[in-house]
XYZ file of C-alpha atoms in Angstrom:
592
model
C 45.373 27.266 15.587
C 44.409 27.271 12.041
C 41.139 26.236 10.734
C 40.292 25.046 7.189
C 37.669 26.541 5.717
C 35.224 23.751 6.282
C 36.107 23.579 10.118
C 35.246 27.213 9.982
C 31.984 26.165 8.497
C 31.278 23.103 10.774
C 32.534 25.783 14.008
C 29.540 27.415 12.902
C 26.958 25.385 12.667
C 25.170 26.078 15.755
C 25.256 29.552 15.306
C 23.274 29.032 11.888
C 20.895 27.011 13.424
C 19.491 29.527 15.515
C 19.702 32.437 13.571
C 17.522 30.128 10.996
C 14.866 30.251 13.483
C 14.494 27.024 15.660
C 12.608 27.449 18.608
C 12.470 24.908 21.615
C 9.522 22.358 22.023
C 7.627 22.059 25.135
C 9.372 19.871 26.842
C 7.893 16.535 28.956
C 10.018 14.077 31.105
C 11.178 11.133 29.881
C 9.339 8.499 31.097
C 11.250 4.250 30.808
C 9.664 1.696 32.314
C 11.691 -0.747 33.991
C 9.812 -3.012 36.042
C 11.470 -2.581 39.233
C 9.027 -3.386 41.593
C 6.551 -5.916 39.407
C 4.768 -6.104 35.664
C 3.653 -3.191 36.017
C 0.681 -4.283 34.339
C 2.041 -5.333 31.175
C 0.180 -8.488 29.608
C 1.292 -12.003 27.868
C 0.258 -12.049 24.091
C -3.291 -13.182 24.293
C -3.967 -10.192 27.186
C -5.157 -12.754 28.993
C -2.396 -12.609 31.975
C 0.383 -10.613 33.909
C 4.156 -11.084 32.534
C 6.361 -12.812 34.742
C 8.121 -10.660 36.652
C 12.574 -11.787 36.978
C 13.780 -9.377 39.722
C 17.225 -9.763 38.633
C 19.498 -10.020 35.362
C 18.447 -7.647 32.721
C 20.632 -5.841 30.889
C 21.614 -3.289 33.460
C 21.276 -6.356 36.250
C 17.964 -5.303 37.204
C 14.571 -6.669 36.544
C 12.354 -7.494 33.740
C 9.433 -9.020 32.296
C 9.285 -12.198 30.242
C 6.903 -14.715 28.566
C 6.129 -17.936 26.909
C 5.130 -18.798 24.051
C 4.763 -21.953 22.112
C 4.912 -21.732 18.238
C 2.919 -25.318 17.834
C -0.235 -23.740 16.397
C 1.648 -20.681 14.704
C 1.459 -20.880 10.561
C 4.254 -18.703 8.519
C 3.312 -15.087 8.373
C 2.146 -14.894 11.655
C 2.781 -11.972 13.679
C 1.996 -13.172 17.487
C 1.924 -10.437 20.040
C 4.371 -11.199 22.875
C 4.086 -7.986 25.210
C 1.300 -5.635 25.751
C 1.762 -2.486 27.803
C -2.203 -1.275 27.029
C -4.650 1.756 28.133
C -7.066 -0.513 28.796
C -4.743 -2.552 31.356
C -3.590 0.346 33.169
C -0.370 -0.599 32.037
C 2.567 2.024 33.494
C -0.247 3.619 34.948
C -0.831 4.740 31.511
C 2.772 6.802 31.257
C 2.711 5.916 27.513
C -0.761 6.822 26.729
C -1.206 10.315 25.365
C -0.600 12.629 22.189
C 3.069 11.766 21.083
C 2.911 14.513 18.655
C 1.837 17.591 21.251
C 4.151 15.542 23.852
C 7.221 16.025 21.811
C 8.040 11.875 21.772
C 10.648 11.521 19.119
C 11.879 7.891 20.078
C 10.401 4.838 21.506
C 12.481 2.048 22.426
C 13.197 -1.183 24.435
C 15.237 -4.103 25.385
C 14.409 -7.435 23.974
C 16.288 -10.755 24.908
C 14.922 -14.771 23.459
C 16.283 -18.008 23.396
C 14.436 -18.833 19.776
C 16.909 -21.275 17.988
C 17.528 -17.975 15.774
C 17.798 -14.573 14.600
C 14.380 -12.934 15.016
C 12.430 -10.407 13.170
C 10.357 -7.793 15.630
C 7.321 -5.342 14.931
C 6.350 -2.413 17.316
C 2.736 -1.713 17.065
C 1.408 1.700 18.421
C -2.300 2.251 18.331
C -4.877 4.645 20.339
C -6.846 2.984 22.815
C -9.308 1.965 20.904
C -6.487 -0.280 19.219
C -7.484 1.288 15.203
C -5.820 2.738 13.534
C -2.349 1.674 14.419
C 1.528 2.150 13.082
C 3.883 -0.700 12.725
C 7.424 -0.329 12.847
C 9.846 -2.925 12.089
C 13.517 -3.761 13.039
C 14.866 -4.312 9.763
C 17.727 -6.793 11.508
C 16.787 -9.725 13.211
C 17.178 -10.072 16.742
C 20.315 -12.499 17.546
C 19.324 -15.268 20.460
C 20.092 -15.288 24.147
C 21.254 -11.635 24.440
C 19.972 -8.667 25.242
C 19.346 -6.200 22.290
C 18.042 -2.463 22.322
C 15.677 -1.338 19.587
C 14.957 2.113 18.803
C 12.350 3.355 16.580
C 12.556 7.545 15.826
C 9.447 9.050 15.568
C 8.776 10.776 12.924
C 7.133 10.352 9.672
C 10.006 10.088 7.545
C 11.016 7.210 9.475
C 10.982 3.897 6.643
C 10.904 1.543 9.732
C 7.012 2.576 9.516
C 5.703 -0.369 7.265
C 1.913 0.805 7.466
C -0.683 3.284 9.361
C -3.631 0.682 8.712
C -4.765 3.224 6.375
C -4.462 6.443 8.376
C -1.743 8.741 8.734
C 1.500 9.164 11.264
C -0.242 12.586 12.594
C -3.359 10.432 13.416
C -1.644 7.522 15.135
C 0.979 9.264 17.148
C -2.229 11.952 18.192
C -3.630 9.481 19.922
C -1.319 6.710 21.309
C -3.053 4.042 24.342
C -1.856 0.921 23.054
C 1.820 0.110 22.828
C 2.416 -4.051 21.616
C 5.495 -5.824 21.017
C 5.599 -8.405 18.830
C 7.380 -11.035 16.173
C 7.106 -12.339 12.461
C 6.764 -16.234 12.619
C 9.796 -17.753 10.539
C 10.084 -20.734 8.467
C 12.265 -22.178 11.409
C 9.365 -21.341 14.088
C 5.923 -22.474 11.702
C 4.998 -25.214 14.173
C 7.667 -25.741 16.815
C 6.549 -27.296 19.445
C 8.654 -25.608 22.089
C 8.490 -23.463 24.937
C 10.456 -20.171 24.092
C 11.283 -17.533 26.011
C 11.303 -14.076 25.798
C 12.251 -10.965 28.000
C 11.087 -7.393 27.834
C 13.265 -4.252 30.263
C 13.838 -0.711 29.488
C 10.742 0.456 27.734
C 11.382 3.982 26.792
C 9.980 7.041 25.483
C 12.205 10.102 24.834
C 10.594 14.018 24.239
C 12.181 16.114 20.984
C 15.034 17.924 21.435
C 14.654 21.887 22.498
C 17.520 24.538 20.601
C 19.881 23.496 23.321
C 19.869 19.692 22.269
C 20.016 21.414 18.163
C 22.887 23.252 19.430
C 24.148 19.812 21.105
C 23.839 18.585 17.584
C 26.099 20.913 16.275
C 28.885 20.221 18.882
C 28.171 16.618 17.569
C 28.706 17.626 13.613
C 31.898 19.193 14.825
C 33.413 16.094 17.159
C 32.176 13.808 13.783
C 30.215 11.219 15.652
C 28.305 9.167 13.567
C 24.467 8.476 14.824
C 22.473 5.631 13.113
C 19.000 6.162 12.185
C 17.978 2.542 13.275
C 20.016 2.162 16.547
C 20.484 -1.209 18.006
C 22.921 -1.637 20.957
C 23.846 -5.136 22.551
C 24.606 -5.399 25.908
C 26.835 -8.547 27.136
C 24.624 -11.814 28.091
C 23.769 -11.712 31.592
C -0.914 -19.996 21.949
C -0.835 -17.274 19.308
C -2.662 -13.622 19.699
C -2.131 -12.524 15.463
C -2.409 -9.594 13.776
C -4.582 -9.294 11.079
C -3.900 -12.100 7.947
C -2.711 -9.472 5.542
C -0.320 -6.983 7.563
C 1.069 -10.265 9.001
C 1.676 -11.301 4.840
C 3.413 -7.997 4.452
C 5.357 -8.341 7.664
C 7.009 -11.307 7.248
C 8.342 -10.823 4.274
C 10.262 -7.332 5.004
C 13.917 -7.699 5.969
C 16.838 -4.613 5.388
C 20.753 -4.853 5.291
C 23.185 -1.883 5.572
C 25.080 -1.294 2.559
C 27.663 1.205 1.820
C 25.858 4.028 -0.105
C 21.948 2.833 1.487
C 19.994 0.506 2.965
C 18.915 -2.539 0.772
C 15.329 -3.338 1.644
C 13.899 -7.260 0.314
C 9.823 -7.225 0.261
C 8.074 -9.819 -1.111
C 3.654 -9.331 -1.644
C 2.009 -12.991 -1.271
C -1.118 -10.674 -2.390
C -1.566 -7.521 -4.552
C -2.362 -4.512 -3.880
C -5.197 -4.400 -7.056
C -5.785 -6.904 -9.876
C -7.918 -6.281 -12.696
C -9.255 -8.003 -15.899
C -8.508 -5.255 -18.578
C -11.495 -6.410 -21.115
C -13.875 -4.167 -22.848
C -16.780 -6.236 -22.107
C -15.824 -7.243 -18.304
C -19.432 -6.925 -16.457
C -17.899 -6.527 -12.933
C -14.354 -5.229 -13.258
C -12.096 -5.144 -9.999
C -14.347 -8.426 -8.645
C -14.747 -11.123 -11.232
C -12.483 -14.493 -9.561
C -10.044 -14.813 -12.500
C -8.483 -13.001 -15.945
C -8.642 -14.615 -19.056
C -5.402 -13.415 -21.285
C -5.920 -14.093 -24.973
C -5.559 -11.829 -28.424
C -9.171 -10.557 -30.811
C -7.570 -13.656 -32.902
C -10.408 -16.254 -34.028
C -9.731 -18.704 -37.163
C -10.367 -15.658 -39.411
C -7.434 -13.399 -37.995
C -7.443 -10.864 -36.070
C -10.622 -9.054 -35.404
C -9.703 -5.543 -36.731
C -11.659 -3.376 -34.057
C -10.251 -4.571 -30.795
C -6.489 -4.392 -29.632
C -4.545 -7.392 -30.626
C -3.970 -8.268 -27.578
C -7.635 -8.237 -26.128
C -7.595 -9.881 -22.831
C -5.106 -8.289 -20.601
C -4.679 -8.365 -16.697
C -3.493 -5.064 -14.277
C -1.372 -6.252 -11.097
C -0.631 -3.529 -8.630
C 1.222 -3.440 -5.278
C 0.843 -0.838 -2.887
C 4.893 -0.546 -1.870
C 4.508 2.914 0.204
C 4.189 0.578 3.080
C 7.347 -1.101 2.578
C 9.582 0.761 0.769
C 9.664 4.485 1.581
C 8.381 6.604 -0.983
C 8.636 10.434 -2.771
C 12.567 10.226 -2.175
C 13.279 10.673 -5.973
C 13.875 8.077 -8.853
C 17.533 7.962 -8.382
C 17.285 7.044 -4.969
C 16.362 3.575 -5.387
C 18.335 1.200 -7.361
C 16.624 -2.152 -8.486
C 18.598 -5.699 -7.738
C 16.134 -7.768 -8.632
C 12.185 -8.035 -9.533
C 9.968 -11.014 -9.826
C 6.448 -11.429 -10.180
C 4.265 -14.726 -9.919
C 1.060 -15.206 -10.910
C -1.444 -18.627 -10.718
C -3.058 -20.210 -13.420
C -6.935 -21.398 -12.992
C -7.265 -23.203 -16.379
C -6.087 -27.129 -16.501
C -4.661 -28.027 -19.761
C -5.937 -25.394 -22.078
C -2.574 -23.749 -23.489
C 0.755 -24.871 -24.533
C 3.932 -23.336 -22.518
C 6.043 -21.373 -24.202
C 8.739 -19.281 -22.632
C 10.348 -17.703 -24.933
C 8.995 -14.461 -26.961
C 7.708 -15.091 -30.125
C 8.156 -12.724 -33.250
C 5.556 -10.746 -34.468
C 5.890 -12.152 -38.047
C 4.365 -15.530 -36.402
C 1.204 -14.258 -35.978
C 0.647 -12.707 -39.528
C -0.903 -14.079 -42.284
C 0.463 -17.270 -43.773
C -0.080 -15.305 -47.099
C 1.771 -12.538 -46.060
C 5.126 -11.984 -47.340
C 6.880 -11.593 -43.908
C 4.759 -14.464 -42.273
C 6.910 -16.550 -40.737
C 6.415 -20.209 -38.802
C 6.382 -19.851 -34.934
C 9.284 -21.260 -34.017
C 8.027 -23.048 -31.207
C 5.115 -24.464 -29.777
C 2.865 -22.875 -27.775
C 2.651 -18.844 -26.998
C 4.878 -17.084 -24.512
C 2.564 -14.805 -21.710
C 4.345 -11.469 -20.912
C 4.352 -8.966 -18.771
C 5.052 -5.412 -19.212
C 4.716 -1.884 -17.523
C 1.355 0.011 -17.337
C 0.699 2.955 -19.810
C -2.039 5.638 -18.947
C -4.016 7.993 -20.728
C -7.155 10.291 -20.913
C -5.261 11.684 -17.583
C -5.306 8.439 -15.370
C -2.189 8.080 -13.839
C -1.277 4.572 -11.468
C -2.484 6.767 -8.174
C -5.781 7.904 -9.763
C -6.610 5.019 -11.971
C -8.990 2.727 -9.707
C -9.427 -1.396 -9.779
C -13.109 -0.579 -11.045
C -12.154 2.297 -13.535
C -13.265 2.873 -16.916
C -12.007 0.625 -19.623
C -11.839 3.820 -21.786
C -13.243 7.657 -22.293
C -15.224 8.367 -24.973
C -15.648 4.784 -26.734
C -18.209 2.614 -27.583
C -16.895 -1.096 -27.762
C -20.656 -2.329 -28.658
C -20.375 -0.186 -31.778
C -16.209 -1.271 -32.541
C -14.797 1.976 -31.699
C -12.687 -0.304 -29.353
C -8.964 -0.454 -30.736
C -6.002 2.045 -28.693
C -8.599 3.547 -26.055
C -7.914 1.417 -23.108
C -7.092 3.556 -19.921
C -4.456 1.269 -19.117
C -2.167 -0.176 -21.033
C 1.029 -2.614 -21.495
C 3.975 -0.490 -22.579
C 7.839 -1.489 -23.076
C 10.627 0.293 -24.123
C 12.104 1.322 -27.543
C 15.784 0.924 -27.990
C 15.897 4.869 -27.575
C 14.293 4.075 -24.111
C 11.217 5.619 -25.066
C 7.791 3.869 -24.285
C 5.166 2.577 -26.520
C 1.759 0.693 -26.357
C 2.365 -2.942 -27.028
C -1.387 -3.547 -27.265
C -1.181 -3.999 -30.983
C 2.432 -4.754 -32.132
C 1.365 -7.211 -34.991
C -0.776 -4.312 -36.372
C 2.097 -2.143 -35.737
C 4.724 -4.583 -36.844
C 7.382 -4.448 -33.899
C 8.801 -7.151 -31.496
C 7.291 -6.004 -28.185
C 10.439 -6.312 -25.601
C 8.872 -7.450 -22.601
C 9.860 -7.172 -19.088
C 10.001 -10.920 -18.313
C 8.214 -14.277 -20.216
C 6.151 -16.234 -17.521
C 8.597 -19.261 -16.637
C 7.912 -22.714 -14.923
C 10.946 -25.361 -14.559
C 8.963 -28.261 -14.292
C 7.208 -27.585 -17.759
C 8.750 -28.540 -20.967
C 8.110 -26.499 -24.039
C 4.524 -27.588 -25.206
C 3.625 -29.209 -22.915
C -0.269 -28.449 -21.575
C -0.217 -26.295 -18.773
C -1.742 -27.550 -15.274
C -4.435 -26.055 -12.945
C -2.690 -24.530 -9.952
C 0.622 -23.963 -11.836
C 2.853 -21.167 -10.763
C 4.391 -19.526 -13.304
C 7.226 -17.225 -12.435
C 8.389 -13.198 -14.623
C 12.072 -12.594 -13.831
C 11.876 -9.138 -14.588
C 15.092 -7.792 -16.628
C 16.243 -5.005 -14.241
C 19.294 -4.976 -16.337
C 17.614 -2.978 -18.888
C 18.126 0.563 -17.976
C 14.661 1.690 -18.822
C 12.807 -1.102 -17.217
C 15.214 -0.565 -14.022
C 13.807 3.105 -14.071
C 10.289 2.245 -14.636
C 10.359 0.106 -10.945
C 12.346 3.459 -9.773
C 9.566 5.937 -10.473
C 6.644 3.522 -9.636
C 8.842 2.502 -5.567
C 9.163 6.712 -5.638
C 4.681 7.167 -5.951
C 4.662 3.597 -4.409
C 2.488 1.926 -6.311
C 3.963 -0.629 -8.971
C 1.702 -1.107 -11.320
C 2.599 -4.433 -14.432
C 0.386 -6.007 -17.484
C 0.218 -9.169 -18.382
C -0.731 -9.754 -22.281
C -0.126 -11.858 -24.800
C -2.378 -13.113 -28.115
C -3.593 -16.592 -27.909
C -6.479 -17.198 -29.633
C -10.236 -17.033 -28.646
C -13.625 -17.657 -30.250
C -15.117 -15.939 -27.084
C -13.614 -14.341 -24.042
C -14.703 -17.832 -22.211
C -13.737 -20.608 -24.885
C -10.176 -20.727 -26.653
C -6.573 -22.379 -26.111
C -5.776 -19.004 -23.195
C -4.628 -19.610 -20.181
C -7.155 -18.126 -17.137
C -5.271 -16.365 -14.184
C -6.620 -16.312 -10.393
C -7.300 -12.842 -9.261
C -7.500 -11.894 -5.618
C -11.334 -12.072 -5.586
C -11.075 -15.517 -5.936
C -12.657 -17.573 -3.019
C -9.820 -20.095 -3.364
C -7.016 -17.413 -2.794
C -9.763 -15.844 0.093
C -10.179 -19.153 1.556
C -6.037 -19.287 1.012
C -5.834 -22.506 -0.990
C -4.492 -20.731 -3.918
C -1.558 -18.092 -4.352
C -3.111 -14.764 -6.227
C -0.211 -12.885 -7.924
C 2.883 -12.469 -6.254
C 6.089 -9.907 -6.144
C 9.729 -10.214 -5.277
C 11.489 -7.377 -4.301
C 15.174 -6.312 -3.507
C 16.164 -2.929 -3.831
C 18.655 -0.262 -2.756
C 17.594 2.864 -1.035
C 19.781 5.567 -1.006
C 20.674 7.563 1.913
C 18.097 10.087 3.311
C 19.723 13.346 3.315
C 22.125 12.614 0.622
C 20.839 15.201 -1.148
C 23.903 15.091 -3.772
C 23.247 11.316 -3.910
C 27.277 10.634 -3.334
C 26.322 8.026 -1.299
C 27.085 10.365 2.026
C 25.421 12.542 4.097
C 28.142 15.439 4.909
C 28.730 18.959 4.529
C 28.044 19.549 0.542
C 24.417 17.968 1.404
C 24.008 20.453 4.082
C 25.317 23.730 2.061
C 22.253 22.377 -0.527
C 19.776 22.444 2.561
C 20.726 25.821 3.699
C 20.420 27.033 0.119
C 17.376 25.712 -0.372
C 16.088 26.897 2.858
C 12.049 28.154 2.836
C 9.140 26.858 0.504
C 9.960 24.313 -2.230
C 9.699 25.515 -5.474
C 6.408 24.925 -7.546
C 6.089 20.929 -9.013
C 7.016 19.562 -11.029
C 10.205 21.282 -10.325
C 12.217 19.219 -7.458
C 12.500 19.909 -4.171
C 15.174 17.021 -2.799
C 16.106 19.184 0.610
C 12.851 18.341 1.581
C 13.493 15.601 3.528
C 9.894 14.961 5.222
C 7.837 15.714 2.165
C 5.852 18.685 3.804
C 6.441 21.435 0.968
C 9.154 23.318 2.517
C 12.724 23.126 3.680
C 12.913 23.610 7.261
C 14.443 22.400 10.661
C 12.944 18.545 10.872
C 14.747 18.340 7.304
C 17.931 19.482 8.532
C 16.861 17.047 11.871
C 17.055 14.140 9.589
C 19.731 15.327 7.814
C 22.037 15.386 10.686
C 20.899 12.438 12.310
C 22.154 10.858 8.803
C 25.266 12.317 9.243
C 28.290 10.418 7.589
């Protein structure tokens, strides 16, 4: 027989793998709970009772588990608990409780089955005994009705179905697992149904890591070109509310993924941010005061020449790392579509306008380029954040400084601000907006704030939502959103220049911030983001849209400690500083 050279290559695989130095893990037995004999001591969602226990017709025949649960009292955003196998219930005699990480658990999985009038979307909650910190996973694809459906979550830290560590770390979670709790993201189409639904639980699995033999398994697999999903879900033929804390329930819900060909297209949307801060260089308690006041140093006089022209500005940040996996590289993620919302707190103290206004409107009527705004009212805008004096997004805090070195009291006060609104040139290169009158450019924004039920000029209401399509049809603005979802944390401005006597009397609009006890007390929306974006393949290290043998040759190559940064380093996979065997694990089980 005669091989091409890259069967030659493939036919050698496993012999590369273990002369690259993989070793086997100590190995554990797989442990799956199938609840032959009873509930095994797996609880309802408010813990308070035994599942019922079906000794026939799961999806191998056998038994199962199931519950009830009634959506009457459940609000949208909810994320109801429906099974809990638990340390402190004895639950499987405590099989799952343990360290995942010295146990060599690499995937956790389960059968599900409902008879919810729809699709549903399900979380996977692992905690230690205590129940804090935790990890939730989510199945991207909702759950189809009345059949049985097997989710499987990989373990490992790369894995994007990980939505949040409650502010710890994967090493810290999986160290100390004792609570294991299945659960659901209330839907529009379940808010309030008053129905008795059903839901069944078999096959809860854990499986250990794979020793060299299973690697070398993995080779045989590269060669016989099977294809292994990272999220697997497998169908087999049809045979009162516990929640989660208010905010990870917010973020839940709104977290869905599709397949696509080249990556997996992940829609988010924040109902909170992450940060929001009045950027004012005379704001008494900045990162707490209850709203942000947007308006230019522009009194009857002009403008004021020692502040920025645009005085009164507003930071919105969302923490995305949760969401949207992060560090893969820029080029990894392409942007469909961004929107951000925001709330306005002032009733009837500034004209809509959404349309951008030139910067000759603002001048001097005695100027010769002065020209008559074309409109009434003044457009607010939002933009992407600058930095300087060495803040970056991840280092810059909600309380920062407004500036190094200034002295606002004094009027040393204009172009110091740590944080900035910036556009894009039509070279694609970014400047401070902050004073484009001054400067005399048009400031290209990344989206006017937009309300369909207001006509130009007309007063703006309290409560009104207005609405930033954000262009991600501009190449530069698309790869802003890239390189803030790759440090995950998207950072905007909002600025414009209306006019102001004082920072709390003028024709401005004022913004609700998340302090707010309205949005606390959740009577209000703070600002909002819409997400939808494509993630490229992990291990497509040539970013062809495939995982395959040129992506592999790269690993190999760069096999060992990743160069120094800012240089890249895209064979490393898991983000740990060096290419090694879980990168070229996760490469493989990307394969195709």
């Amino acid at each position: 027989m005669v091989l091409t050279r890259s069967k030659v290559f493939l036919r050698a695989v496993p012999v590369m793998l273990l002369a690259i130095g993989v070793h086997a893990s100590a190995a554990i037995v797989p442990f799956t709970e199938d609840f032959t004999v009873g509930p095994a001591n797996w609880f309802d969602s408010p813990g308070t009772g035994l599942l019922d226990w079906v000794a026939a017709g799961g999806p191998d025949g056998g038994a199962y588990v199931s519950t009830v649960f009634n959506f009457a009292n459940s609000a949208i955003n909810d994320a109801p608990v429906m099974f809990r196998g638990q340390d402190n219930l004895d639950s499987s005699a405590d099989a799952f409780v343990g360290d995942w990480i010295t146990d060599g658990v690499t995937l956790f999985s389960f059968f599900l089955r409902h008879n919810a009038p729809g699709p549903v979307t399900i979380f996977s909650r692992f905690a230690s005994p205590a129940n804090f910190p935790g990890a939730i996973a989510l199945e991207f694809a909702p759950i189809p009705p009345n059949i049985w459906t097997e989710i499987s979550i990989p373990i490992e830290p790369g894995n994007p179905q990980f939505i949040s560590f409650e502010g710890s770390d994967f090493n810290t979670v999986f160290g100390n697992i004792g609570n294991l709790q299945l659960g659901l993201i209330v839907s529009e189409s379940l808010a309030g149904l008053d129905a008795d639904l059903t839901f069944d639980l078999d096959k809860v699995s854990i499986i250990p890591a794979p020793g060299a033999a299973a690697i070398l398994a993995v080779g045989g697999w590269l060669v016989g070109g099977r294809r292994r999903r990272r999220h697997t879900r497998r169908q087999a033929p049809p045979a009162r509310s516990a929640r989660m804390p208010g905010p990870l329930a917010a973020a839940l819900l709104t977290v869905a993924g599709v397949a696509s060909a080249s990556g997996e297209v992940i829609q988010v949307s924040f109902q909170t941010p992450t940060l929001d801060r009045w950027m004012y260089p005379f704001n008494s308690n900045p990162g707490f005061r209850e709203f942000a006041s947007i308006f230019g140093a522009l009194n009857a006089q002009g403008f004021v020449p020692e502040f920025d022209n645009r005085d009164g500005q507003m930071i919105i940040g969302f923490d995305t790392s949760a969401v949207v996996p992060s560090g893969l590289g820029p080029e990894r993620y392409t942007i469909i579509s961004a929107a951000l919302t925001v709330t306005v707190l002032s009733d009837l103290t500034f004209e809509y306008d959404p349309t951008p206004d030139p910067y000759t409107s603002w001048l001097d009527p005695a100027d010769p380029e002065f020209t008559a705004d074309p409109d009434p009212g003044r457009p607010l805008e939002v933009f992407g954040a600058g930095f300087r004096n060495g803040f970056t997004a991840s280092t810059f805090q909600e309380d920062g400084p407004f500036c190094v070195g200034c002295n606002c009291f004094f009027g040393i006060c204009k172009s110091v601000r740590n944080v900035y609104p910036i556009d894009f040139d039509q070279a694609g290169m970014p400047r401070d907006v902050s004073n484009n009158v001054d400067e005399r450019f048009d400031p290209r924004p990344f989206a006017v704030g937009q309300n369909a039920g207001l006509t130009p000029g007309q007063l703006v209401p309290v409560d009104t939502v207005l609405g930033f399509e954000i262009d991600v049809s501009d190449p530069a603005v698309a790869e802003y959103l890239a390189g803030a979802l790759d440090e995950g944390l998207l950072e905007l401005v909002i600025a414009s220049i209306y006019p102001a006597e004082k920072q709390q009397t003028g024709t401005f609009p004022k913004l609700y911030t998340r302090e707010n006890l309205l949005v606390q007390l959740q009577l209000v929306d703070a600002a909002g983001l819409e997400l939808t974006v494509e993630v490229g393949v992990l291990g497509d290290i040539d970013g062809d849209g495939i995982v395959g043998v040129p992506d592999l040759l790269a690993l190999l190559a760069s096999w060992g400690a990743c160069p120094t940064p800012p240089e890249p380093c895209p064979a490393d996979l898991d983000h740990d500083g060096s290419v090694s065997v879980p990168d070229l694990l996760i490469l493989l089980a990307n394969w195709g």
